[in-house]
GROMACS .gro file of N, CA and C in nm:
model
  375
    1UNK      N    1   0.017  -1.276   0.542
    1UNK     CA    2   0.069  -1.155   0.528
    1UNK      C    3   0.221  -1.145   0.455
    2UNK      N    4   0.241  -1.054   0.387
    2UNK     CA    5   0.361  -1.043   0.297
    2UNK      C    6   0.459  -0.984   0.377
    3UNK      N    7   0.589  -1.049   0.357
    3UNK     CA    8   0.712  -0.987   0.444
    3UNK      C    9   0.753  -0.874   0.342
    4UNK      N   10   0.849  -0.794   0.410
    4UNK     CA   11   0.899  -0.678   0.333
    4UNK      C   12   0.981  -0.720   0.227
    5UNK      N   13   1.032  -0.839   0.238
    5UNK     CA   14   1.124  -0.896   0.125
    5UNK      C   15   1.018  -0.943   0.005
    6UNK      N   16   0.907  -0.982   0.043
    6UNK     CA   17   0.813  -1.026  -0.061
    6UNK      C   18   0.784  -0.910  -0.134
    7UNK      N   19   0.740  -0.796  -0.069
    7UNK     CA   20   0.696  -0.681  -0.108
    7UNK      C   21   0.798  -0.619  -0.210
    8UNK      N   22   0.934  -0.646  -0.160
    8UNK     CA   23   1.048  -0.560  -0.232
    8UNK      C   24   1.069  -0.628  -0.364
    9UNK      N   25   1.062  -0.765  -0.364
    9UNK     CA   26   1.063  -0.854  -0.471
    9UNK      C   27   0.983  -0.831  -0.577
   10UNK      N   28   0.837  -0.801  -0.531
   10UNK     CA   29   0.724  -0.751  -0.635
   10UNK      C   30   0.744  -0.629  -0.701
   11UNK      N   31   0.814  -0.542  -0.607
   11UNK     CA   32   0.845  -0.382  -0.679
   11UNK      C   33   0.950  -0.411  -0.768
   12UNK      N   34   1.054  -0.501  -0.770
   12UNK     CA   35   1.156  -0.513  -0.839
   12UNK      C   36   1.087  -0.557  -0.971
   13UNK      N   37   1.016  -0.674  -0.945
   13UNK     CA   38   0.958  -0.736  -1.073
   13UNK      C   39   0.877  -0.634  -1.140
   14UNK      N   40   0.779  -0.555  -1.091
   14UNK     CA   41   0.718  -0.455  -1.166
   14UNK      C   42   0.809  -0.332  -1.206
   15UNK      N   43   0.927  -0.315  -1.173
   15UNK     CA   44   1.017  -0.229  -1.235
   15UNK      C   45   1.093  -0.286  -1.344
   16UNK      N   46   1.132  -0.426  -1.340
   16UNK     CA   47   1.170  -0.500  -1.458
   16UNK      C   48   1.085  -0.488  -1.587
   17UNK      N   49   0.969  -0.510  -1.527
   17UNK     CA   50   0.863  -0.525  -1.656
   17UNK      C   51   0.842  -0.387  -1.698
   18UNK      N   52   0.840  -0.290  -1.626
   18UNK     CA   53   0.831  -0.144  -1.684
   18UNK      C   54   0.973  -0.112  -1.751
   19UNK      N   55   1.084  -0.151  -1.715
   19UNK     CA   56   1.198  -0.132  -1.795
   19UNK      C   57   1.204  -0.199  -1.923
   20UNK      N   58   1.158  -0.320  -1.921
   20UNK     CA   59   1.145  -0.403  -2.047
   20UNK      C   60   1.053  -0.349  -2.147
   21UNK      N   61   0.930  -0.289  -2.098
   21UNK     CA   62   0.834  -0.241  -2.196
   21UNK      C   63   0.924  -0.073  -2.243
   22UNK      N   64   0.994  -0.026  -2.141
   22UNK     CA   65   1.026   0.109  -2.193
   22UNK      C   66   1.164   0.082  -2.291
   23UNK      N   67   1.209  -0.025  -2.276
   23UNK     CA   68   1.315  -0.080  -2.403
   23UNK      C   69   1.245  -0.122  -2.522
   24UNK      N   70   1.126  -0.120  -2.531
   24UNK     CA   71   1.050  -0.167  -2.643
   24UNK      C   72   1.064  -0.297  -2.666
   25UNK      N   73   1.077  -0.385  -2.559
   25UNK     CA   74   1.073  -0.520  -2.576
   25UNK      C   75   0.936  -0.588  -2.490
   26UNK      N   76   0.921  -0.738  -2.524
   26UNK     CA   77   0.821  -0.768  -2.463
   26UNK      C   78   0.881  -0.906  -2.353
   27UNK      N   79   0.788  -0.936  -2.273
   27UNK     CA   80   0.828  -1.038  -2.190
   27UNK      C   81   0.877  -1.171  -2.261
   28UNK      N   82   0.810  -1.196  -2.374
   28UNK     CA   83   0.840  -1.335  -2.452
   28UNK      C   84   0.992  -1.313  -2.518
   29UNK      N   85   0.995  -1.204  -2.599
   29UNK     CA   86   1.115  -1.156  -2.659
   29UNK      C   87   1.238  -1.149  -2.536
   30UNK      N   88   1.218  -1.085  -2.431
   30UNK     CA   89   1.328  -1.062  -2.320
   30UNK      C   90   1.361  -1.216  -2.283
   31UNK      N   91   1.252  -1.290  -2.246
   31UNK     CA   92   1.273  -1.435  -2.218
   31UNK      C   93   1.369  -1.523  -2.308
   32UNK      N   94   1.366  -1.481  -2.429
   32UNK     CA   95   1.425  -1.558  -2.524
   32UNK      C   96   1.570  -1.498  -2.519
   33UNK      N   97   1.571  -1.379  -2.523
   33UNK     CA   98   1.724  -1.308  -2.514
   33UNK      C   99   1.796  -1.352  -2.386
   34UNK      N  100   1.732  -1.377  -2.271
   34UNK     CA  101   1.794  -1.399  -2.159
   34UNK      C  102   1.821  -1.548  -2.137
   35UNK      N  103   1.737  -1.613  -2.188
   35UNK     CA  104   1.754  -1.779  -2.204
   35UNK      C  105   1.673  -1.818  -2.102
   36UNK      N  106   1.560  -1.772  -2.076
   36UNK     CA  107   1.477  -1.838  -1.968
   36UNK      C  108   1.335  -1.876  -2.010
   37UNK      N  109   1.243  -1.960  -1.961
   37UNK     CA  110   1.121  -1.956  -2.011
   37UNK      C  111   1.048  -1.837  -1.990
   38UNK      N  112   0.953  -1.815  -2.090
   38UNK     CA  113   0.856  -1.714  -2.091
   38UNK      C  114   0.771  -1.712  -1.961
   39UNK      N  115   0.725  -1.834  -1.928
   39UNK     CA  116   0.651  -1.842  -1.791
   39UNK      C  117   0.728  -1.811  -1.671
   40UNK      N  118   0.843  -1.845  -1.694
   40UNK     CA  119   0.921  -1.812  -1.562
   40UNK      C  120   0.952  -1.674  -1.537
   41UNK      N  121   0.985  -1.611  -1.653
   41UNK     CA  122   1.012  -1.436  -1.645
   41UNK      C  123   0.867  -1.390  -1.620
   42UNK      N  124   0.770  -1.444  -1.648
   42UNK     CA  125   0.643  -1.367  -1.623
   42UNK      C  126   0.606  -1.398  -1.489
   43UNK      N  127   0.647  -1.506  -1.400
   43UNK     CA  128   0.635  -1.533  -1.272
   43UNK      C  129   0.723  -1.432  -1.200
   44UNK      N  130   0.843  -1.390  -1.246
   44UNK     CA  131   0.947  -1.308  -1.175
   44UNK      C  132   0.878  -1.173  -1.177
   45UNK      N  133   0.839  -1.135  -1.303
   45UNK     CA  134   0.808  -0.987  -1.302
   45UNK      C  135   0.665  -0.952  -1.249
   46UNK      N  136   0.576  -1.058  -1.217
   46UNK     CA  137   0.448  -1.051  -1.161
   46UNK      C  138   0.460  -1.057  -0.998
   47UNK      N  139   0.565  -1.097  -0.934
   47UNK     CA  140   0.597  -1.115  -0.798
   47UNK      C  141   0.574  -1.257  -0.758
   48UNK      N  142   0.533  -1.338  -0.852
   48UNK     CA  143   0.486  -1.476  -0.804
   48UNK      C  144   0.610  -1.554  -0.732
   49UNK      N  145   0.731  -1.519  -0.809
   49UNK     CA  146   0.832  -1.600  -0.763
   49UNK      C  147   0.952  -1.512  -0.744
   50UNK      N  148   1.046  -1.536  -0.645
   50UNK     CA  149   1.168  -1.469  -0.626
   50UNK      C  150   1.244  -1.441  -0.732
   51UNK      N  151   1.311  -1.332  -0.771
   51UNK     CA  152   1.371  -1.302  -0.890
   51UNK      C  153   1.537  -1.328  -0.863
   52UNK      N  154   1.581  -1.435  -0.915
   52UNK     CA  155   1.720  -1.462  -0.916
   52UNK      C  156   1.819  -1.342  -0.945
   53UNK      N  157   1.897  -1.318  -0.873
   53UNK     CA  158   1.988  -1.188  -0.894
   53UNK      C  159   2.077  -1.199  -1.036
   54UNK      N  160   2.125  -1.327  -1.073
   54UNK     CA  161   2.152  -1.320  -1.199
   54UNK      C  162   2.078  -1.288  -1.320
   55UNK      N  163   1.965  -1.332  -1.303
   55UNK     CA  164   1.856  -1.278  -1.403
   55UNK      C  165   1.843  -1.125  -1.412
   56UNK      N  166   1.849  -1.071  -1.294
   56UNK     CA  167   1.831  -0.912  -1.284
   56UNK      C  168   1.949  -0.878  -1.399
   57UNK      N  169   2.053  -0.896  -1.342
   57UNK     CA  170   2.187  -0.863  -1.419
   57UNK      C  171   2.180  -0.903  -1.568
   58UNK      N  172   2.115  -1.015  -1.604
   58UNK     CA  173   2.113  -1.050  -1.751
   58UNK      C  174   2.019  -0.977  -1.803
   59UNK      N  175   1.903  -0.927  -1.757
   59UNK     CA  176   1.782  -0.850  -1.827
   59UNK      C  177   1.846  -0.713  -1.837
   60UNK      N  178   1.918  -0.656  -1.717
   60UNK     CA  179   1.956  -0.511  -1.726
   60UNK      C  180   2.066  -0.499  -1.843
   61UNK      N  181   2.150  -0.602  -1.851
   61UNK     CA  182   2.265  -0.592  -1.942
   61UNK      C  183   2.184  -0.605  -2.101
   62UNK      N  184   2.085  -0.663  -2.132
   62UNK     CA  185   2.013  -0.673  -2.247
   62UNK      C  186   1.950  -0.545  -2.275
   63UNK      N  187   1.899  -0.483  -2.193
   63UNK     CA  188   1.825  -0.338  -2.206
   63UNK      C  189   1.907  -0.229  -2.180
   64UNK      N  190   2.022  -0.250  -2.146
   64UNK     CA  191   2.140  -0.146  -2.121
   64UNK      C  192   2.079  -0.054  -2.011
   65UNK      N  193   2.049  -0.108  -1.904
   65UNK     CA  194   2.021  -0.022  -1.779
   65UNK      C  195   2.123  -0.083  -1.671
   66UNK      N  196   2.161  -0.006  -1.578
   66UNK     CA  197   2.248  -0.044  -1.473
   66UNK      C  198   2.146  -0.113  -1.368
   67UNK      N  199   2.200  -0.240  -1.320
   67UNK     CA  200   2.115  -0.302  -1.228
   67UNK      C  201   2.072  -0.229  -1.100
   68UNK      N  202   2.188  -0.145  -1.052
   68UNK     CA  203   2.152  -0.059  -0.917
   68UNK      C  204   2.037   0.054  -0.946
   69UNK      N  205   2.046   0.109  -1.064
   69UNK     CA  206   1.915   0.182  -1.097
   69UNK      C  207   1.777   0.114  -1.090
   70UNK      N  208   1.789  -0.007  -1.134
   70UNK     CA  209   1.656  -0.068  -1.133
   70UNK      C  210   1.596  -0.105  -1.005
   71UNK      N  211   1.696  -0.116  -0.911
   71UNK     CA  212   1.659  -0.162  -0.770
   71UNK      C  213   1.643  -0.044  -0.708
   72UNK      N  214   1.703   0.073  -0.726
   72UNK     CA  215   1.683   0.195  -0.679
   72UNK      C  216   1.529   0.250  -0.713
   73UNK      N  217   1.493   0.222  -0.830
   73UNK     CA  218   1.357   0.275  -0.880
   73UNK      C  219   1.260   0.176  -0.832
   74UNK      N  220   1.276   0.046  -0.813
   74UNK     CA  221   1.194  -0.050  -0.728
   74UNK      C  222   1.181  -0.005  -0.600
   75UNK      N  223   1.285   0.041  -0.527
   75UNK     CA  224   1.268   0.095  -0.381
   75UNK      C  225   1.186   0.210  -0.396
   76UNK      N  226   1.221   0.314  -0.451
   76UNK     CA  227   1.100   0.421  -0.496
   76UNK      C  228   0.970   0.392  -0.510
   77UNK      N  229   0.949   0.290  -0.603
   77UNK     CA  230   0.827   0.250  -0.619
   77UNK      C  231   0.757   0.159  -0.501
   78UNK      N  232   0.825   0.118  -0.438
   78UNK     CA  233   0.772   0.033  -0.313
   78UNK      C  234   0.739   0.140  -0.218
   79UNK      N  235   0.833   0.250  -0.165
   79UNK     CA  236   0.804   0.330  -0.088
   79UNK      C  237   0.680   0.425  -0.116
   80UNK      N  238   0.643   0.465  -0.258
   80UNK     CA  239   0.525   0.537  -0.292
   80UNK      C  240   0.392   0.432  -0.276
   81UNK      N  241   0.410   0.304  -0.302
   81UNK     CA  242   0.302   0.223  -0.272
   81UNK      C  243   0.255   0.206  -0.122
   82UNK      N  244   0.383   0.210  -0.042
   82UNK     CA  245   0.353   0.213   0.113
   82UNK      C  246   0.299   0.353   0.154
   83UNK      N  247   0.333   0.440   0.092
   83UNK     CA  248   0.286   0.602   0.135
   83UNK      C  249   0.162   0.609   0.094
   84UNK      N  250   0.104   0.536  -0.024
   84UNK     CA  251  -0.039   0.573  -0.066
   84UNK      C  252  -0.126   0.460  -0.034
   85UNK      N  253  -0.080   0.357   0.052
   85UNK     CA  254  -0.170   0.270   0.097
   85UNK      C  255  -0.261   0.307   0.199
   86UNK      N  256  -0.368   0.273   0.194
   86UNK     CA  257  -0.480   0.320   0.298
   86UNK      C  258  -0.418   0.291   0.450
   87UNK      N  259  -0.461   0.373   0.548
   87UNK     CA  260  -0.425   0.338   0.681
   87UNK      C  261  -0.513   0.237   0.731
   88UNK      N  262  -0.478   0.149   0.826
   88UNK     CA  263  -0.561   0.047   0.876
   88UNK      C  264  -0.669   0.119   0.979
   89UNK      N  265  -0.790   0.106   0.969
   89UNK     CA  266  -0.884   0.174   1.047
   89UNK      C  267  -0.952   0.057   1.143
   90UNK      N  268  -0.928   0.107   1.281
   90UNK     CA  269  -0.990   0.032   1.376
   90UNK      C  270  -1.124   0.081   1.438
   91UNK      N  271  -1.238  -0.012   1.428
   91UNK     CA  272  -1.359   0.034   1.458
   91UNK      C  273  -1.369   0.068   1.612
   92UNK      N  274  -1.440   0.160   1.647
   92UNK     CA  275  -1.450   0.215   1.780
   92UNK      C  276  -1.569   0.126   1.841
   93UNK      N  277  -1.549   0.082   1.947
   93UNK     CA  278  -1.653   0.023   2.036
   93UNK      C  279  -1.764   0.118   2.073
   94UNK      N  280  -1.887   0.081   2.055
   94UNK     CA  281  -1.996   0.174   2.115
   94UNK      C  282  -1.983   0.195   2.276
   95UNK      N  283  -1.986   0.309   2.316
   95UNK     CA  284  -1.980   0.354   2.469
   95UNK      C  285  -2.110   0.398   2.510
   96UNK      N  286  -2.162   0.329   2.619
   96UNK     CA  287  -2.283   0.360   2.694
   96UNK      C  288  -2.313   0.475   2.722
   97UNK      N  289  -2.224   0.575   2.765
   97UNK     CA  290  -2.252   0.698   2.801
   97UNK      C  291  -2.264   0.808   2.678
   98UNK      N  292  -2.225   0.747   2.547
   98UNK     CA  293  -2.239   0.826   2.438
   98UNK      C  294  -2.356   0.796   2.350
   99UNK      N  295  -2.457   0.883   2.295
   99UNK     CA  296  -2.564   0.874   2.247
   99UNK      C  297  -2.530   0.809   2.110
  100UNK      N  298  -2.609   0.718   2.059
  100UNK     CA  299  -2.607   0.665   1.906
  100UNK      C  300  -2.604   0.786   1.799
  101UNK      N  301  -2.542   0.757   1.678
  101UNK     CA  302  -2.565   0.847   1.570
  101UNK      C  303  -2.720   0.878   1.576
  102UNK      N  304  -2.758   0.992   1.528
  102UNK     CA  305  -2.885   1.021   1.488
  102UNK      C  306  -2.975   1.066   1.628
  103UNK      N  307  -2.916   1.035   1.728
  103UNK     CA  308  -2.996   1.053   1.869
  103UNK      C  309  -2.945   1.185   1.914
  104UNK      N  310  -2.973   1.294   1.849
  104UNK     CA  311  -2.939   1.418   1.884
  104UNK      C  312  -3.019   1.485   1.989
  105UNK      N  313  -2.973   1.501   2.107
  105UNK     CA  314  -3.036   1.569   2.227
  105UNK      C  315  -2.995   1.709   2.242
  106UNK      N  316  -3.056   1.800   2.216
  106UNK     CA  317  -3.022   1.950   2.224
  106UNK      C  318  -3.001   1.990   2.383
  107UNK      N  319  -2.881   2.059   2.400
  107UNK     CA  320  -2.828   2.087   2.534
  107UNK      C  321  -2.934   2.214   2.568
  108UNK      N  322  -2.941   2.233   2.720
  108UNK     CA  323  -3.011   2.330   2.769
  108UNK      C  324  -2.914   2.449   2.763
  109UNK      N  325  -2.981   2.560   2.711
  109UNK     CA  326  -2.923   2.690   2.704
  109UNK      C  327  -3.013   2.800   2.761
  110UNK      N  328  -2.965   2.914   2.788
  110UNK     CA  329  -3.039   3.007   2.839
  110UNK      C  330  -3.181   3.022   2.768
  111UNK      N  331  -3.271   3.046   2.842
  111UNK     CA  332  -3.407   3.046   2.775
  111UNK      C  333  -3.465   2.919   2.720
  112UNK      N  334  -3.401   2.804   2.752
  112UNK     CA  335  -3.443   2.692   2.700
  112UNK      C  336  -3.561   2.628   2.779
  113UNK      N  337  -3.635   2.561   2.710
  113UNK     CA  338  -3.780   2.495   2.771
  113UNK      C  339  -3.744   2.363   2.807
  114UNK      N  340  -3.604   2.321   2.788
  114UNK     CA  341  -3.580   2.186   2.846
  114UNK      C  342  -3.554   2.176   2.998
  115UNK      N  343  -3.595   2.073   3.068
  115UNK     CA  344  -3.603   2.081   3.207
  115UNK      C  345  -3.429   2.070   3.247
  116UNK      N  346  -3.390   2.120   3.365
  116UNK     CA  347  -3.267   2.129   3.407
  116UNK      C  348  -3.188   1.971   3.416
  117UNK      N  349  -3.245   1.890   3.450
  117UNK     CA  350  -3.200   1.731   3.442
  117UNK      C  351  -3.146   1.686   3.296
  118UNK      N  352  -3.191   1.766   3.199
  118UNK     CA  353  -3.137   1.731   3.057
  118UNK      C  354  -3.011   1.814   3.016
  119UNK      N  355  -2.973   1.903   3.101
  119UNK     CA  356  -2.864   1.993   3.073
  119UNK      C  357  -2.743   1.909   3.083
  120UNK      N  358  -2.658   1.930   2.978
  120UNK     CA  359  -2.523   1.843   2.964
  120UNK      C  360  -2.411   1.950   2.992
  121UNK      N  361  -2.442   2.060   3.026
  121UNK     CA  362  -2.330   2.161   3.069
  121UNK      C  363  -2.257   2.100   3.183
  122UNK      N  364  -2.319   2.047   3.271
  122UNK     CA  365  -2.262   2.003   3.412
  122UNK      C  366  -2.164   1.895   3.398
  123UNK      N  367  -2.168   1.826   3.266
  123UNK     CA  368  -2.086   1.703   3.262
  123UNK      C  369  -1.942   1.733   3.221
  124UNK      N  370  -1.937   1.859   3.185
  124UNK     CA  371  -1.808   1.889   3.146
  124UNK      C  372  -1.725   1.984   3.232
  125UNK      N  373  -1.602   1.971   3.267
  125UNK     CA  374  -1.535   2.055   3.380
  125UNK      C  375  -1.489   2.189   3.317
   0.00000   0.00000   0.00000
């Protein structure tokens, strides 16, 4: 299971990749401009490795975006991802006092032909 730090790092990486693309650059060109290997920058922006803070500042300087804006946008991105994630579903265990799906037994009502022992109204207070 990923930690919240891992999730934030991945969000920062996705945001950096988006900022690089919005600036009209590519990962390869940005890696050359920042003085890092393309594979390393690719690992950072895909969340495979933790992004060094000096690299965030370097990339932000090159694309002329304030680092705090990138981090704030990454946090917004992470919060949106968390909010849209499907909630965990816990399967319910079968109860012996509840009929299985598809086993519909009609309740006894006025004028019903069912015998009284099949009447479920007495089960409810």
